[in-house]
PDB file of C-alpha atoms in Angstrom:
ATOM      1  CA  SER A   1       0.000   0.000   0.000  1.00 75.00           C
ATOM      2  CA  ILE A   2       2.966   2.315   0.507  1.00 78.00           C
ATOM      3  CA  GLY A   3       3.874   1.986  -3.159  1.00 80.00           C
ATOM      4  CA  ILE A   4       0.314   2.624  -4.334  1.00 85.00           C
ATOM      5  CA  ILE A   5      -0.288   5.634  -2.086  1.00 84.00           C
ATOM      6  CA  GLY A   6       3.159   7.098  -2.794  1.00 84.00           C
ATOM      7  CA  SER A   7       2.818   6.660  -6.561  1.00 85.00           C
ATOM      8  CA  LEU A   8      -0.710   8.078  -6.682  1.00 89.00           C
ATOM      9  CA  SER A   9       0.222  11.024  -4.502  1.00 89.00           C
ATOM     10  CA  THR A  10       3.311  11.750  -6.600  1.00 87.00           C
ATOM     11  CA  SER A  11       1.331  11.610  -9.843  1.00 90.00           C
ATOM     12  CA  LEU A  12      -1.385  13.850  -8.387  1.00 90.00           C
ATOM     13  CA  GLY A  13       1.271  16.307  -7.276  1.00 90.00           C
ATOM     14  CA  SER A  14       2.959  16.218 -10.671  1.00 88.00           C
ATOM     15  CA  SER A  15      -0.353  16.929 -12.408  1.00 89.00           C
ATOM     16  CA  GLY A  16      -0.938  19.950 -10.156  1.00 86.00           C
ATOM     17  CA  LEU A  17      -3.852  18.560  -8.141  1.00 88.00           C
ATOM     18  CA  HIS A  18      -1.992  19.092  -4.874  1.00 86.00           C
ATOM     19  CA  PRO A  19       1.124  21.119  -4.100  1.00 89.00           C
ATOM     20  CA  VAL A  20       3.523  18.308  -3.141  1.00 85.00           C
ATOM     21  CA  ALA A  21       5.174  16.821  -6.225  1.00 83.00           C
ATOM     22  CA  ASP A  22       8.400  15.586  -4.597  1.00 82.00           C
ATOM     23  CA  PRO A  23       8.482  11.748  -4.638  1.00 82.00           C
ATOM     24  CA  ARG A  24      10.432  11.548  -1.374  1.00 81.00           C
ATOM     25  CA  ALA A  25       7.825  13.602   0.491  1.00 85.00           C
ATOM     26  CA  ASN A  26       4.959  11.649  -1.046  1.00 85.00           C
ATOM     27  CA  PHE A  27       6.468   8.269  -0.195  1.00 83.00           C
ATOM     28  CA  ALA A  28       7.261   9.452   3.352  1.00 84.00           C
ATOM     29  CA  PHE A  29       3.616  10.493   3.660  1.00 85.00           C
ATOM     30  CA  ALA A  30       2.551   7.111   2.265  1.00 86.00           C
ATOM     31  CA  ALA A  31       4.697   5.291   4.835  1.00 83.00           C
ATOM     32  CA  LEU A  32       3.008   7.236   7.624  1.00 81.00           C
ATOM     33  CA  ILE A  33      -0.563   7.034   6.366  1.00 80.00           C
ATOM     34  CA  SER A  34      -0.633   3.428   5.177  1.00 75.00           C
ATOM     35  CA  ALA A  35       0.073   1.952   8.602  1.00 71.00           C
ATOM     36  CA  THR A  36      -3.394   1.393   9.969  1.00 68.00           C
ATOM     37  CA  ASP A  37      -3.305   1.351  13.724  1.00 65.00           C
ATOM     38  CA  PRO A  38      -5.940  -0.838  15.376  1.00 69.00           C
ATOM     39  CA  VAL A  39      -6.101   1.271  18.541  1.00 71.00           C
ATOM     40  CA  ALA A  40      -9.895   1.405  18.382  1.00 75.00           C
ATOM     41  CA  THR A  41     -10.057  -2.362  17.912  1.00 78.00           C
ATOM     42  CA  LEU A  42      -7.746  -2.990  20.861  1.00 79.00           C
ATOM     43  CA  ALA A  43      -9.737  -0.536  23.013  1.00 83.00           C
ATOM     44  CA  THR A  44     -12.950  -2.361  22.105  1.00 85.00           C
ATOM     45  CA  PHE A  45     -11.254  -5.666  22.892  1.00 85.00           C
ATOM     46  CA  ALA A  46     -10.304  -4.301  26.320  1.00 86.00           C
ATOM     47  CA  GLN A  47     -13.895  -3.227  27.048  1.00 89.00           C
ATOM     48  CA  LEU A  48     -15.260  -6.604  25.951  1.00 89.00           C
ATOM     49  CA  LYS A  49     -12.473  -8.443  27.813  1.00 89.00           C
ATOM     50  CA  ILE A  50     -11.484 -10.366  24.695  1.00 87.00           C
ATOM     51  CA  ALA A  51      -8.033 -10.999  26.169  1.00 86.00           C
ATOM     52  CA  GLU A  52      -9.638 -13.211  28.806  1.00 89.00           C
ATOM     53  CA  ARG A  53     -12.174 -14.890  26.537  1.00 89.00           C
ATOM     54  CA  GLN A  54     -10.107 -15.280  23.353  1.00 89.00           C
ATOM     55  CA  PRO A  55      -6.437 -14.642  24.125  1.00 87.00           C
ATOM     56  CA  MET A  56      -5.253 -15.898  20.732  1.00 88.00           C
ATOM     57  CA  LEU A  57      -7.376 -13.341  18.846  1.00 88.00           C
ATOM     58  CA  ASN A  58      -6.141 -10.567  21.121  1.00 84.00           C
ATOM     59  CA  ALA A  59      -2.518 -11.655  20.653  1.00 84.00           C
ATOM     60  CA  LEU A  60      -2.892 -11.787  16.868  1.00 85.00           C
ATOM     61  CA  VAL A  61      -4.427  -8.310  16.602  1.00 85.00           C
ATOM     62  CA  PHE A  62      -1.873  -6.847  19.015  1.00 82.00           C
ATOM     63  CA  GLY A  63       1.013  -8.569  17.209  1.00 80.00           C
ATOM     64  CA  GLU A  64      -0.223  -7.361  13.833  1.00 79.00           C
ATOM     65  CA  SER A  65      -0.416  -3.846  15.230  1.00 78.00           C
ATOM     66  CA  MET A  66       3.172  -3.955  16.448  1.00 76.00           C
ATOM     67  CA  ILE A  67       4.577  -5.387  13.217  1.00 77.00           C
ATOM     68  CA  ASN A  68       2.500  -2.981  11.114  1.00 78.00           C
ATOM     69  CA  ASP A  69       3.853  -0.003  13.048  1.00 76.00           C
ATOM     70  CA  ALA A  70       7.394  -1.354  12.843  1.00 77.00           C
ATOM     71  CA  VAL A  71       7.173  -1.804   9.064  1.00 78.00           C
ATOM     72  CA  ALA A  72       5.844   1.749   8.709  1.00 80.00           C
ATOM     73  CA  ILE A  73       8.776   3.078  10.733  1.00 78.00           C
ATOM     74  CA  VAL A  74      11.257   1.126   8.635  1.00 80.00           C
ATOM     75  CA  ALA A  75       9.656   2.312   5.383  1.00 80.00           C
ATOM     76  CA  PHE A  76       9.637   5.925   6.601  1.00 82.00           C
ATOM     77  CA  LYS A  77      13.270   5.687   7.632  1.00 79.00           C
ATOM     78  CA  ALA A  78      14.239   4.024   4.345  1.00 78.00           C
ATOM     79  CA  VAL A  79      12.482   6.679   2.256  1.00 79.00           C
ATOM     80  CA  ASN A  80      13.987   9.560   4.185  1.00 77.00           C
ATOM     81  CA  PHE A  81      17.515   8.382   4.756  1.00 71.00           C
ATOM     82  CA  ARG A  82      18.452   5.564   2.404  1.00 54.00           C
ATOM     83  CA  SER A  83      17.516   6.007  -1.240  1.00 52.00           C
ATOM     84  CA  THR A  84      15.212   7.699  -3.664  1.00 52.00           C
ATOM     85  CA  PRO A  85      11.606   6.444  -3.774  1.00 49.00           C
ATOM     86  CA  GLY A  86      10.692   4.288  -6.735  1.00 52.00           C
ATOM     87  CA  ASP A  87      14.252   3.057  -6.989  1.00 57.00           C
ATOM     88  CA  ARG A  88      15.059  -0.625  -6.565  1.00 61.00           C
ATOM     89  CA  ASN A  89      17.430   0.430  -3.792  1.00 70.00           C
ATOM     90  CA  LEU A  90      14.441   1.438  -1.679  1.00 71.00           C
ATOM     91  CA  ILE A  91      13.272  -2.166  -1.415  1.00 73.00           C
ATOM     92  CA  VAL A  92      16.797  -3.261  -0.566  1.00 78.00           C
ATOM     93  CA  ALA A  93      17.009  -0.504   2.067  1.00 76.00           C
ATOM     94  CA  ILE A  94      13.716  -1.601   3.650  1.00 77.00           C
ATOM     95  CA  LEU A  95      14.805  -5.238   3.713  1.00 82.00           C
ATOM     96  CA  TRP A  96      18.210  -4.290   5.131  1.00 84.00           C
ATOM     97  CA  LEU A  97      16.668  -2.149   7.871  1.00 85.00           C
ATOM     98  CA  PHE A  98      14.120  -4.795   8.835  1.00 86.00           C
ATOM     99  CA  ALA A  99      16.373  -7.862   8.619  1.00 91.00           C
ATOM    100  CA  GLY A 100      19.365  -6.079  10.122  1.00 92.00           C
ATOM    101  CA  SER A 101      17.309  -4.796  13.037  1.00 92.00           C
ATOM    102  CA  MET A 102      15.787  -8.213  13.596  1.00 92.00           C
ATOM    103  CA  VAL A 103      19.155 -10.005  13.567  1.00 95.00           C
ATOM    104  CA  LEU A 104      20.832  -7.363  15.719  1.00 95.00           C
ATOM    105  CA  GLY A 105      18.046  -7.511  18.308  1.00 94.00           C
ATOM    106  CA  ALA A 106      18.187 -11.302  18.456  1.00 94.00           C
ATOM    107  CA  CYS A 107      21.989 -11.390  18.694  1.00 94.00           C
ATOM    108  CA  VAL A 108      22.230  -8.708  21.364  1.00 93.00           C
ATOM    109  CA  ALA A 109      19.492 -10.460  23.365  1.00 92.00           C
ATOM    110  CA  ALA A 110      21.388 -13.744  23.090  1.00 91.00           C
ATOM    111  CA  ALA A 111      24.583 -12.014  24.218  1.00 91.00           C
ATOM    112  CA  LEU A 112      22.747 -10.470  27.181  1.00 87.00           C
ATOM    113  CA  ILE A 113      21.100 -13.751  28.168  1.00 85.00           C
ATOM    114  CA  LEU A 114      24.421 -15.593  28.322  1.00 84.00           C
ATOM    115  CA  PRO A 115      25.685 -13.731  31.435  1.00 81.00           C
ATOM    116  CA  LEU A 116      22.349 -14.397  33.131  1.00 78.00           C
ATOM    117  CA  ARG A 117      23.066 -18.105  33.000  1.00 76.00           C
ATOM    118  CA  PHE A 118      26.268 -17.643  34.976  1.00 79.00           C
ATOM    119  CA  ILE A 119      25.526 -14.660  37.226  1.00 75.00           C
ATOM    120  CA  LYS A 120      22.395 -16.099  38.874  1.00 70.00           C
ATOM    121  CA  LEU A 121      20.951 -12.777  40.023  1.00 65.00           C
ATOM    122  CA  PRO A 122      18.921 -13.157  43.209  1.00 65.00           C
ATOM    123  CA  GLY A 123      15.280 -12.150  42.883  1.00 64.00           C
ATOM    124  CA  LYS A 124      13.874  -8.763  43.871  1.00 65.00           C
ATOM    125  CA  THR A 125      17.282  -7.123  43.921  1.00 73.00           C
ATOM    126  CA  LEU A 126      18.470  -3.866  42.471  1.00 77.00           C
ATOM    127  CA  PRO A 127      20.862  -5.521  39.966  1.00 76.00           C
ATOM    128  CA  GLU A 128      18.052  -7.657  38.521  1.00 75.00           C
ATOM    129  CA  VAL A 129      15.751  -4.652  38.170  1.00 77.00           C
ATOM    130  CA  PHE A 130      18.502  -2.591  36.531  1.00 81.00           C
ATOM    131  CA  TYR A 131      19.292  -5.450  34.162  1.00 79.00           C
ATOM    132  CA  ILE A 132      15.662  -5.734  33.099  1.00 80.00           C
ATOM    133  CA  PHE A 133      15.212  -1.987  32.562  1.00 85.00           C
ATOM    134  CA  LEU A 134      18.565  -1.210  30.939  1.00 88.00           C
ATOM    135  CA  THR A 135      18.624  -4.125  28.483  1.00 89.00           C
ATOM    136  CA  PRO A 136      16.012  -2.673  26.082  1.00 91.00           C
ATOM    137  CA  TYR A 137      17.761   0.702  26.136  1.00 93.00           C
ATOM    138  CA  LEU A 138      21.059  -0.959  25.248  1.00 93.00           C
ATOM    139  CA  VAL A 139      19.448  -2.835  22.338  1.00 94.00           C
ATOM    140  CA  TYR A 140      17.716   0.343  21.104  1.00 93.00           C
ATOM    141  CA  ALA A 141      20.843   2.492  21.372  1.00 94.00           C
ATOM    142  CA  TRP A 142      23.016  -0.065  19.613  1.00 93.00           C
ATOM    143  CA  ALA A 143      20.544  -0.471  16.738  1.00 92.00           C
ATOM    144  CA  GLU A 144      20.178   3.289  16.281  1.00 89.00           C
ATOM    145  CA  THR A 145      23.968   3.681  16.363  1.00 92.00           C
ATOM    146  CA  TRP A 146      24.192   1.300  13.407  1.00 90.00           C
ATOM    147  CA  ASP A 147      21.397   3.219  11.582  1.00 84.00           C
ATOM    148  CA  LEU A 148      18.940   0.364  12.077  1.00 88.00           C
ATOM    149  CA  SER A 149      15.500   0.449  13.674  1.00 86.00           C
ATOM    150  CA  GLY A 150      15.752   0.430  17.444  1.00 89.00           C
ATOM    151  CA  ILE A 151      12.059  -0.420  17.801  1.00 86.00           C
ATOM    152  CA  ILE A 152      12.277  -3.541  15.658  1.00 87.00           C
ATOM    153  CA  ALA A 153      15.509  -4.578  17.369  1.00 92.00           C
ATOM    154  CA  CYS A 154      13.821  -4.203  20.775  1.00 91.00           C
ATOM    155  CA  LEU A 155      10.781  -6.135  19.567  1.00 88.00           C
ATOM    156  CA  PHE A 156      12.826  -9.135  18.464  1.00 91.00           C
ATOM    157  CA  ALA A 157      15.172  -8.869  21.449  1.00 93.00           C
ATOM    158  CA  GLY A 158      12.102  -9.005  23.680  1.00 90.00           C
ATOM    159  CA  ILE A 159      10.853 -12.124  21.900  1.00 89.00           C
ATOM    160  CA  ILE A 160      14.224 -13.857  22.350  1.00 90.00           C
ATOM    161  CA  PHE A 161      14.609 -12.615  25.911  1.00 87.00           C
ATOM    162  CA  ARG A 162      11.148 -13.814  26.902  1.00 84.00           C
ATOM    163  CA  THR A 163      11.726 -17.215  25.354  1.00 85.00           C
ATOM    164  CA  TYR A 164      15.257 -17.894  26.627  1.00 84.00           C
ATOM    165  CA  GLY A 165      16.027 -15.326  29.318  1.00 77.00           C
ATOM    166  CA  ALA A 166      12.922 -15.387  31.494  1.00 74.00           C
ATOM    167  CA  GLN A 167      13.889 -18.730  33.010  1.00 73.00           C
ATOM    168  CA  HIS A 168      17.012 -17.128  34.467  1.00 67.00           C
ATOM    169  CA  LEU A 169      15.054 -14.412  36.308  1.00 69.00           C
ATOM    170  CA  THR A 170      12.728 -14.701  39.251  1.00 65.00           C
ATOM    171  CA  ALA A 171       8.975 -14.757  38.675  1.00 66.00           C
ATOM    172  CA  GLU A 172       8.432 -11.648  40.790  1.00 63.00           C
TER     173      GLU A 172
END
């Protein structure tokens, strides 16, 4: 939908039907506008307590919302900082940002889980709390330093950390 909206907006701008004819601006707008955010759906789900009655449906809609927002951020970043819209390099830039952020988040999470296996932090202590709160910031900062998406890196780091790292922390 980003390609369709960006192309239509650029052609409308070029024909004089609206003042923005720059492809980069139109594709940046398309990246922002094409990401539908199901906030109203999630709010309705909360009122109807769908999370309790149908947790899988709630998880799917919430997951789709997160990935949809992440893809919009990557597309926006790729259009603004990587290449010219309509170019084949734009697709490569989007794939690089998404895949690179995903791999970086997973690798950093794996590297941060490894010390947890050996340190054995006692529960309800200041070091454990600091570790939990500072880990996402470290992943985000590292991804942004490498010009990747910190949000996507944190998303995939969280998935890896929940799957493999939660067993090394206390339940509290």
